[in-house]
């Protein structure tokens, strides 16, 4: 079975993931894990090791990112998580965040001012075809539409690859039957 995809928005723009955004993404098979804003905030603080700046202890945020990752994995479908604070993560922190997503195909969704603003700490962790830049400042509905387009493009590529394999196998079987 193919791995599900996780579209991880790492900012720097903050995107409001409201019911309309969830609905638009669900229409193309991309769901959001059931995680509260507190869970997501604690996950951000945990990964970036910034809990002290929020007057929290390490124990307060421990396991928050793992909780979000488990919920995304349990969806058993493509998923979307927005963590705009992750844009500021260093290479070790980015690697820690991506490690939590083992078993999923991670796609980075970034909203940089320019293409040169893509965070190297993150882009080196995923294949180049899985880094997607979306124009910053879009309304939530427009962001969702752009993300849906990206998700559909990825699904089309996956289906094209599968179809190519089926065609090749069909030809092999046909040749064997003719022999």
Coordinates of N, CA and C in Angstrom, one line a residue:
X1 N 0.8 -1.2 0.0 CA 0.0 0.0 0.0 C 0.9 1.2 0.0
X2 N 0.5 2.2 -0.7 CA 1.3 3.5 -0.9 C 1.2 4.2 0.4
X3 N 2.3 4.9 0.7 CA 2.3 5.8 1.9 C 1.4 7.0 1.7
X4 N 0.8 7.4 2.7 CA 0.0 8.6 2.7 C 0.9 9.8 2.7
X5 N 0.4 10.9 2.2 CA 1.2 12.1 2.1 C 0.8 13.0 3.3
X6 N 1.7 13.8 3.8 CA 1.5 14.8 4.8 C 2.0 16.1 4.3
X7 N 1.1 17.0 4.1 CA 1.5 18.4 3.7 C 1.7 19.2 4.9
X8 N 3.0 19.5 5.2 CA 3.4 20.2 6.4 C 3.6 21.7 6.1
X9 N 2.7 22.6 6.5 CA 2.9 24.0 6.3 C 3.8 24.5 7.4
X10 N 5.0 25.1 7.0 CA 5.9 25.6 8.1 C 6.1 27.1 8.1
X11 N 5.2 27.8 7.4 CA 5.2 29.2 7.5 C 6.1 29.9 6.4
X12 N 6.5 31.1 6.7 CA 6.3 31.9 7.9 C 4.9 32.5 8.1
X13 N 4.1 32.5 7.0 CA 2.8 33.0 7.2 C 1.9 32.1 8.1
X14 N 1.1 32.7 8.8 CA 0.1 32.0 9.6 C -1.1 31.8 8.8
X15 N -1.6 30.5 8.7 CA -2.8 30.2 7.9 C -3.9 29.8 8.8
X16 N -5.0 30.4 8.8 CA -6.1 30.0 9.6 C -6.8 28.8 9.0
X17 N -6.7 27.7 9.8 CA -7.3 26.4 9.3 C -8.7 26.3 9.9
X18 N -9.7 26.9 9.2 CA -11.0 26.9 9.7 C -11.8 25.8 9.0
X19 N -13.1 25.8 9.3 CA -14.0 24.7 8.8 C -14.0 24.7 7.3
X20 N -14.0 25.9 6.7 CA -14.0 26.0 5.2 C -12.8 25.4 4.6
X21 N -11.6 25.7 5.2 CA -10.4 25.2 4.7 C -10.4 23.6 4.8
X22 N -10.8 23.1 6.0 CA -10.9 21.7 6.2 C -11.8 21.0 5.1
X23 N -12.9 21.7 4.9 CA -13.9 21.1 3.9 C -13.3 21.1 2.5
X24 N -12.6 22.2 2.1 CA -12.0 22.2 0.8 C -11.0 21.2 0.6
X25 N -10.2 21.0 1.7 CA -9.1 19.9 1.6 C -9.7 18.5 1.6
X26 N -10.7 18.3 2.4 CA -11.4 17.0 2.5 C -12.0 16.6 1.1
X27 N -12.4 17.6 0.4 CA -13.0 17.3 -0.9 C -12.0 16.7 -1.9
X28 N -10.7 16.9 -1.6 CA -9.6 16.3 -2.5 C -8.9 15.2 -1.7
X29 N -9.4 14.7 -0.6 CA -8.9 13.6 0.1 C -7.8 14.0 1.1
X30 N -7.7 15.3 1.5 CA -6.7 15.7 2.5 C -7.4 16.1 3.7
X31 N -7.1 15.4 4.8 CA -7.7 15.7 6.1 C -6.8 16.4 7.1
X32 N -7.3 17.0 8.1 CA -6.5 17.5 9.2 C -6.7 16.7 10.4
X33 N -5.6 16.4 11.1 CA -5.7 15.6 12.4 C -6.5 16.4 13.4
X34 N -7.1 15.6 14.3 CA -7.9 16.2 15.4 C -7.0 16.7 16.5
X35 N -6.4 17.8 16.3 CA -5.5 18.4 17.3 C -5.9 19.8 17.6
X36 N -5.9 20.1 18.9 CA -6.4 21.5 19.3 C -5.2 22.5 19.0
X37 N -5.6 23.7 19.1 CA -4.6 24.8 18.9 C -3.6 24.7 20.0
X38 N -4.0 24.3 21.2 CA -3.0 24.1 22.3 C -2.0 23.0 22.0
X39 N -2.5 21.9 21.5 CA -1.6 20.8 21.0 C -0.6 21.3 20.0
X40 N -1.1 22.0 19.0 CA -0.2 22.5 18.0 C 0.8 23.5 18.5
X41 N 0.3 24.4 19.4 CA 1.2 25.4 20.0 C 2.3 24.7 20.8
X42 N 1.9 23.7 21.6 CA 2.9 23.0 22.4 C 3.9 22.2 21.5
X43 N 3.4 21.6 20.4 CA 4.2 20.9 19.5 C 5.3 21.9 18.9
X44 N 4.9 23.1 18.6 CA 5.8 24.0 18.0 C 6.9 24.4 19.1
X45 N 6.4 24.6 20.3 CA 7.4 25.0 21.4 C 8.3 23.8 21.7
X46 N 7.8 22.6 21.6 CA 8.6 21.4 21.9 C 9.7 21.3 20.8
X47 N 9.3 21.3 19.6 CA 10.3 21.1 18.5 C 11.3 22.2 18.5
X48 N 10.9 23.4 18.6 CA 11.9 24.6 18.6 C 12.5 24.8 20.0
X49 N 12.2 24.0 21.0 CA 12.7 24.1 22.3 C 12.6 25.6 22.8
X50 N 11.4 26.1 22.6 CA 11.1 27.5 23.0 C 10.1 27.5 24.2
X51 N 9.9 26.4 24.9 CA 8.9 26.4 26.0 C 9.2 27.4 27.1
X52 N 10.4 27.7 27.4 CA 10.7 28.7 28.4 C 10.2 30.1 28.1
X53 N 10.3 30.4 26.8 CA 9.8 31.8 26.4 C 8.3 31.9 26.5
X54 N 7.6 30.8 26.6 CA 6.2 30.8 26.9 C 5.8 30.5 28.3
X55 N 6.8 30.5 29.2 CA 6.7 30.2 30.6 C 6.1 28.8 30.9
X56 N 6.6 27.9 30.1 CA 6.2 26.5 30.3 C 7.4 25.7 30.6
X57 N 7.2 24.5 31.2 CA 8.3 23.6 31.5 C 8.4 22.6 30.3
X58 N 9.5 22.0 30.3 CA 9.7 20.9 29.2 C 8.7 19.8 29.4
X59 N 8.3 19.5 30.6 CA 7.3 18.5 30.9 C 5.9 18.9 30.3
X60 N 5.6 20.2 30.3 CA 4.3 20.7 29.8 C 4.2 20.5 28.3
X61 N 5.3 20.5 27.5 CA 5.2 20.3 26.1 C 5.7 19.0 25.6
X62 N 6.3 18.2 26.5 CA 6.9 16.9 26.1 C 5.8 16.0 25.4
X63 N 6.1 15.5 24.2 CA 5.3 14.6 23.5 C 4.2 15.2 22.7
X64 N 4.1 16.5 22.7 CA 3.0 17.2 21.9 C 3.2 16.9 20.4
X65 N 4.4 17.0 19.9 CA 4.5 16.8 18.4 C 4.2 15.3 18.1
X66 N 4.7 14.4 19.0 CA 4.4 13.0 18.7 C 2.9 12.7 18.7
X67 N 2.1 13.4 19.6 CA 0.7 13.3 19.6 C 0.1 13.8 18.3
X68 N 0.5 14.9 17.8 CA 0.0 15.4 16.5 C 0.3 14.4 15.4
X69 N 1.6 13.9 15.4 CA 2.0 13.0 14.3 C 1.2 11.7 14.4
X70 N 0.9 11.1 15.6 CA 0.1 9.9 15.7 C -1.3 10.2 15.2
X71 N -1.9 11.3 15.5 CA -3.2 11.6 15.0 C -3.2 11.7 13.5
X72 N -2.2 12.3 12.9 CA -2.1 12.4 11.4 C -2.0 11.0 10.8
X73 N -1.2 10.2 11.4 CA -1.0 8.8 10.9 C -2.2 8.0 11.0
X74 N -3.0 8.2 12.0 CA -4.2 7.4 12.2 C -5.3 7.8 11.3
X75 N -5.2 8.9 10.6 CA -6.2 9.3 9.7 C -6.3 8.3 8.5
X76 N -5.2 7.6 8.2 CA -5.1 6.7 7.1 C -5.6 7.4 5.8
X77 N -5.2 8.6 5.6 CA -5.4 9.4 4.4 C -4.4 10.4 4.3
X78 N -4.3 11.2 3.2 CA -3.4 12.3 3.1 C -3.9 13.3 4.2
X79 N -2.9 14.1 4.7 CA -3.2 15.0 5.8 C -2.5 16.3 5.6
X80 N -3.0 17.3 6.4 CA -2.4 18.6 6.3 C -2.2 19.1 7.8
X81 N -1.0 19.6 8.1 CA -0.8 20.2 9.4 C -0.1 21.6 9.2
X82 N -0.5 22.6 9.8 CA 0.1 23.9 9.7 C 0.8 24.2 11.0
X83 N 2.1 24.4 10.9 CA 3.0 24.8 12.0 C 3.9 26.0 11.6
X84 N 3.3 27.2 11.5 CA 4.1 28.3 11.0 C 5.4 28.6 11.8
X85 N 5.4 28.3 13.0 CA 6.6 28.5 13.9 C 7.8 27.7 13.4
X86 N 7.5 26.6 12.8 CA 8.6 25.6 12.4 C 9.6 26.3 11.4
X87 N 9.1 27.4 10.7 CA 10.0 28.1 9.8 C 11.3 28.5 10.4
X88 N 11.2 28.8 11.7 CA 12.4 29.3 12.5 C 13.3 28.2 13.0
X89 N 12.9 26.9 12.8 CA 13.6 25.8 13.4 C 15.0 25.7 12.7
X90 N 16.0 25.2 13.5 CA 17.3 25.0 12.9 C 17.3 23.5 12.4
X91 N 18.4 23.1 11.8 CA 18.5 21.9 11.1 C 18.2 20.7 12.0
X92 N 18.7 20.7 13.2 CA 18.4 19.6 14.2 C 17.0 19.5 14.6
X93 N 16.4 20.7 14.8 CA 15.0 20.7 15.1 C 14.1 20.3 14.0
X94 N 14.4 20.7 12.8 CA 13.7 20.3 11.6 C 13.8 18.8 11.4
X95 N 15.0 18.2 11.6 CA 15.1 16.8 11.5 C 14.3 16.0 12.5
X96 N 14.2 16.5 13.7 CA 13.4 15.9 14.8 C 12.0 15.9 14.4
X97 N 11.5 17.0 13.8 CA 10.1 17.1 13.4 C 9.8 16.1 12.3
X98 N 10.7 16.0 11.3 CA 10.4 15.1 10.2 C 10.5 13.7 10.6
X99 N 11.4 13.4 11.6 CA 11.5 12.0 12.1 C 10.2 11.5 12.7
X100 N 9.5 12.4 13.3 CA 8.2 12.1 13.9 C 7.1 11.7 12.8
X101 N 7.4 12.0 11.6 CA 6.5 11.7 10.5 C 6.9 10.5 9.7
X102 N 7.7 9.7 10.3 CA 8.2 8.4 9.6 C 6.9 7.6 9.2
X103 N 6.9 7.1 8.0 CA 5.8 6.3 7.5 C 4.8 7.2 6.6
X104 N 5.1 8.5 6.5 CA 4.3 9.4 5.7 C 5.3 10.0 4.7
X105 N 4.8 10.3 3.5 CA 5.5 11.1 2.5 C 5.3 12.6 2.9
X106 N 6.4 13.2 3.3 CA 6.3 14.6 3.8 C 6.5 15.5 2.6
X107 N 5.5 16.4 2.5 CA 5.6 17.5 1.5 C 5.7 18.8 2.3
X108 N 6.7 19.7 2.1 CA 6.8 21.0 2.7 C 6.0 22.0 2.0
X109 N 5.2 22.7 2.7 CA 4.4 23.8 2.1 C 4.9 25.1 2.8
X110 N 5.5 26.0 2.0 CA 6.1 27.2 2.6 C 5.5 28.4 1.9
X111 N 5.3 29.5 2.7 CA 4.8 30.7 2.2 C 5.8 31.8 2.3
X112 N 6.9 31.7 1.5 CA 8.0 32.7 1.6 C 7.8 33.9 0.8
X113 N 8.4 35.0 1.2 CA 8.3 36.2 0.4 C 8.9 36.0 -1.0
X114 N 10.0 35.3 -1.1 CA 10.6 35.0 -2.4 C 11.1 33.6 -2.3
X115 N 11.3 33.0 -3.5 CA 11.8 31.6 -3.6 C 13.1 31.4 -2.9
X116 N 13.9 32.5 -2.8 CA 15.2 32.4 -2.1 C 15.0 32.2 -0.6
X117 N 13.8 32.5 -0.1 CA 13.6 32.5 1.3 C 13.2 31.1 1.9
X118 N 13.3 30.0 1.0 CA 13.0 28.7 1.5 C 14.0 28.3 2.5
X119 N 13.6 27.7 3.6 CA 14.5 27.4 4.7 C 15.3 26.1 4.4
X120 N 16.6 26.3 4.3 CA 17.5 25.2 3.9 C 17.4 24.0 4.9
X121 N 17.3 24.4 6.2 CA 17.2 23.4 7.3 C 16.1 22.4 7.0
X122 N 15.0 22.8 6.3 CA 13.9 22.0 6.0 C 14.0 21.3 4.6
X123 N 14.4 22.2 3.6 CA 14.4 21.7 2.2 C 15.4 20.6 2.0
X124 N 16.4 20.5 2.8 CA 17.4 19.4 2.6 C 16.9 18.1 3.1
X125 N 15.8 18.1 3.9 CA 15.2 16.9 4.5 C 14.2 16.2 3.6
X126 N 13.7 16.8 2.6 CA 12.7 16.2 1.7 C 13.2 16.3 0.2
X127 N 12.6 15.5 -0.6 CA 13.0 15.5 -2.0 C 12.6 16.8 -2.6
X128 N 13.3 17.3 -3.6 CA 13.0 18.6 -4.2 C 11.6 18.7 -4.7
X129 N 11.0 17.6 -5.3 CA 9.7 17.7 -5.8 C 8.6 17.7 -4.7
X130 N 9.0 17.7 -3.5 CA 8.1 17.7 -2.4 C 8.2 19.0 -1.6
X131 N 8.8 20.0 -2.2 CA 8.8 21.4 -1.6 C 7.9 22.3 -2.4
X132 N 6.9 22.8 -1.8 CA 5.9 23.6 -2.5 C 5.8 25.0 -1.9
X133 N 6.1 26.0 -2.7 CA 6.0 27.4 -2.3 C 4.6 28.0 -2.7
X134 N 3.9 28.6 -1.7 CA 2.6 29.2 -2.0 C 2.8 30.7 -1.7
X135 N 2.2 31.5 -2.5 CA 2.2 32.9 -2.3 C 1.8 33.3 -0.9
X136 N 2.5 34.2 -0.2 CA 2.1 34.6 1.1 C 1.0 35.6 1.1
X137 N 0.2 35.6 2.2 CA -0.8 36.6 2.3 C -2.2 36.2 1.7
X138 N -2.3 35.0 1.2 CA -3.6 34.5 0.6 C -4.6 34.4 1.7
X139 N -5.9 34.6 1.3 CA -7.0 34.3 2.2 C -7.0 32.8 2.5
X140 N -7.6 32.4 3.6 CA -7.6 30.9 3.9 C -8.2 30.1 2.8
X141 N -9.3 30.6 2.2 CA -9.9 29.8 1.1 C -9.0 29.7 -0.1
X142 N -8.3 30.8 -0.5 CA -7.4 30.7 -1.6 C -6.2 29.8 -1.3
X143 N -5.7 29.9 0.0 CA -4.6 29.0 0.4 C -5.1 27.5 0.2
X144 N -6.3 27.2 0.7 CA -6.8 25.9 0.6 C -7.0 25.4 -0.9
X145 N -7.4 26.3 -1.7 CA -7.5 26.0 -3.1 C -6.1 25.7 -3.8
X146 N -5.1 26.4 -3.4 CA -3.8 26.2 -3.9 C -3.2 24.9 -3.4
X147 N -3.4 24.6 -2.1 CA -3.0 23.4 -1.5 C -3.7 22.2 -2.1
X148 N -5.0 22.3 -2.4 CA -5.8 21.3 -3.1 C -5.2 21.0 -4.5
X149 N -4.9 22.1 -5.2 CA -4.3 21.9 -6.5 C -3.0 21.1 -6.4
X150 N -2.1 21.4 -5.4 CA -0.9 20.7 -5.2 C -1.2 19.2 -4.9
X151 N -2.1 19.0 -4.0 CA -2.5 17.6 -3.6 C -3.0 16.8 -4.8
X152 N -3.8 17.4 -5.6 CA -4.3 16.7 -6.8 C -3.2 16.5 -7.8
X153 N -2.3 17.4 -8.0 CA -1.2 17.2 -8.9 C -0.3 16.0 -8.4
X154 N -0.1 15.9 -7.1 CA 0.6 14.8 -6.6 C -0.1 13.5 -6.8
X155 N -1.4 13.5 -6.6 CA -2.2 12.3 -6.8 C -2.2 11.8 -8.3
X156 N -2.3 12.8 -9.2 CA -2.2 12.5 -10.6 C -0.9 11.8 -11.0
X157 N 0.2 12.4 -10.4 CA 1.5 11.8 -10.7 C 1.6 10.4 -10.2
X158 N 1.0 10.1 -9.0 CA 1.0 8.8 -8.4 C 0.2 7.8 -9.3
X159 N -0.9 8.3 -9.7 CA -1.8 7.4 -10.6 C -1.1 7.2 -12.0
X160 N -0.5 8.2 -12.5 CA 0.2 8.0 -13.8 C 1.3 7.0 -13.7
X161 N 2.0 7.0 -12.6 CA 3.1 6.0 -12.3 C 2.5 4.6 -12.2
X162 N 1.4 4.5 -11.4 CA 0.8 3.2 -11.3 C 0.2 2.7 -12.6
X163 N -0.3 3.5 -13.4 CA -0.9 3.1 -14.7 C 0.2 2.6 -15.6
X164 N 1.4 3.3 -15.6 CA 2.5 2.9 -16.4 C 3.0 1.5 -16.0
X165 N 3.0 1.2 -14.7 CA 3.4 -0.1 -14.2 C 2.4 -1.2 -14.7
X166 N 1.1 -0.8 -14.6 CA 0.1 -1.8 -15.0 C 0.2 -2.1 -16.5
X167 N 0.4 -1.0 -17.3 CA 0.5 -1.2 -18.8 C 1.7 -2.1 -19.1
X168 N 2.8 -1.9 -18.4 CA 4.0 -2.7 -18.6 C 3.7 -4.2 -18.3
X169 N 3.1 -4.4 -17.1 CA 2.8 -5.7 -16.7 C 1.8 -6.4 -17.6
X170 N 0.8 -5.6 -18.1 CA -0.2 -6.2 -19.0 C 0.5 -6.7 -20.3
X171 N 1.5 -5.9 -20.8 CA 2.2 -6.3 -22.0 C 3.0 -7.6 -21.8
X172 N 3.6 -7.7 -20.6 CA 4.3 -8.9 -20.3 C 3.4 -10.1 -20.3
X173 N 2.3 -10.0 -19.6 CA 1.3 -11.1 -19.6 C 0.8 -11.4 -21.0
X174 N 0.5 -10.4 -21.7 CA 0.0 -10.6 -23.1 C 1.1 -11.4 -23.9
X175 N 2.4 -11.0 -23.8 CA 3.4 -11.7 -24.5 C 3.6 -13.1 -24.0
X176 N 3.4 -13.4 -22.8 CA 3.6 -14.7 -22.2 C 2.4 -15.6 -22.7
X177 N 1.2 -15.0 -22.8 CA 0.1 -15.8 -23.4 C 0.3 -16.1 -24.8
X178 N 0.9 -15.2 -25.6 CA 1.1 -15.4 -27.0 C 2.2 -16.5 -27.3
X179 N 3.1 -16.7 -26.3 CA 4.2 -17.6 -26.5 C 3.8 -19.1 -26.4

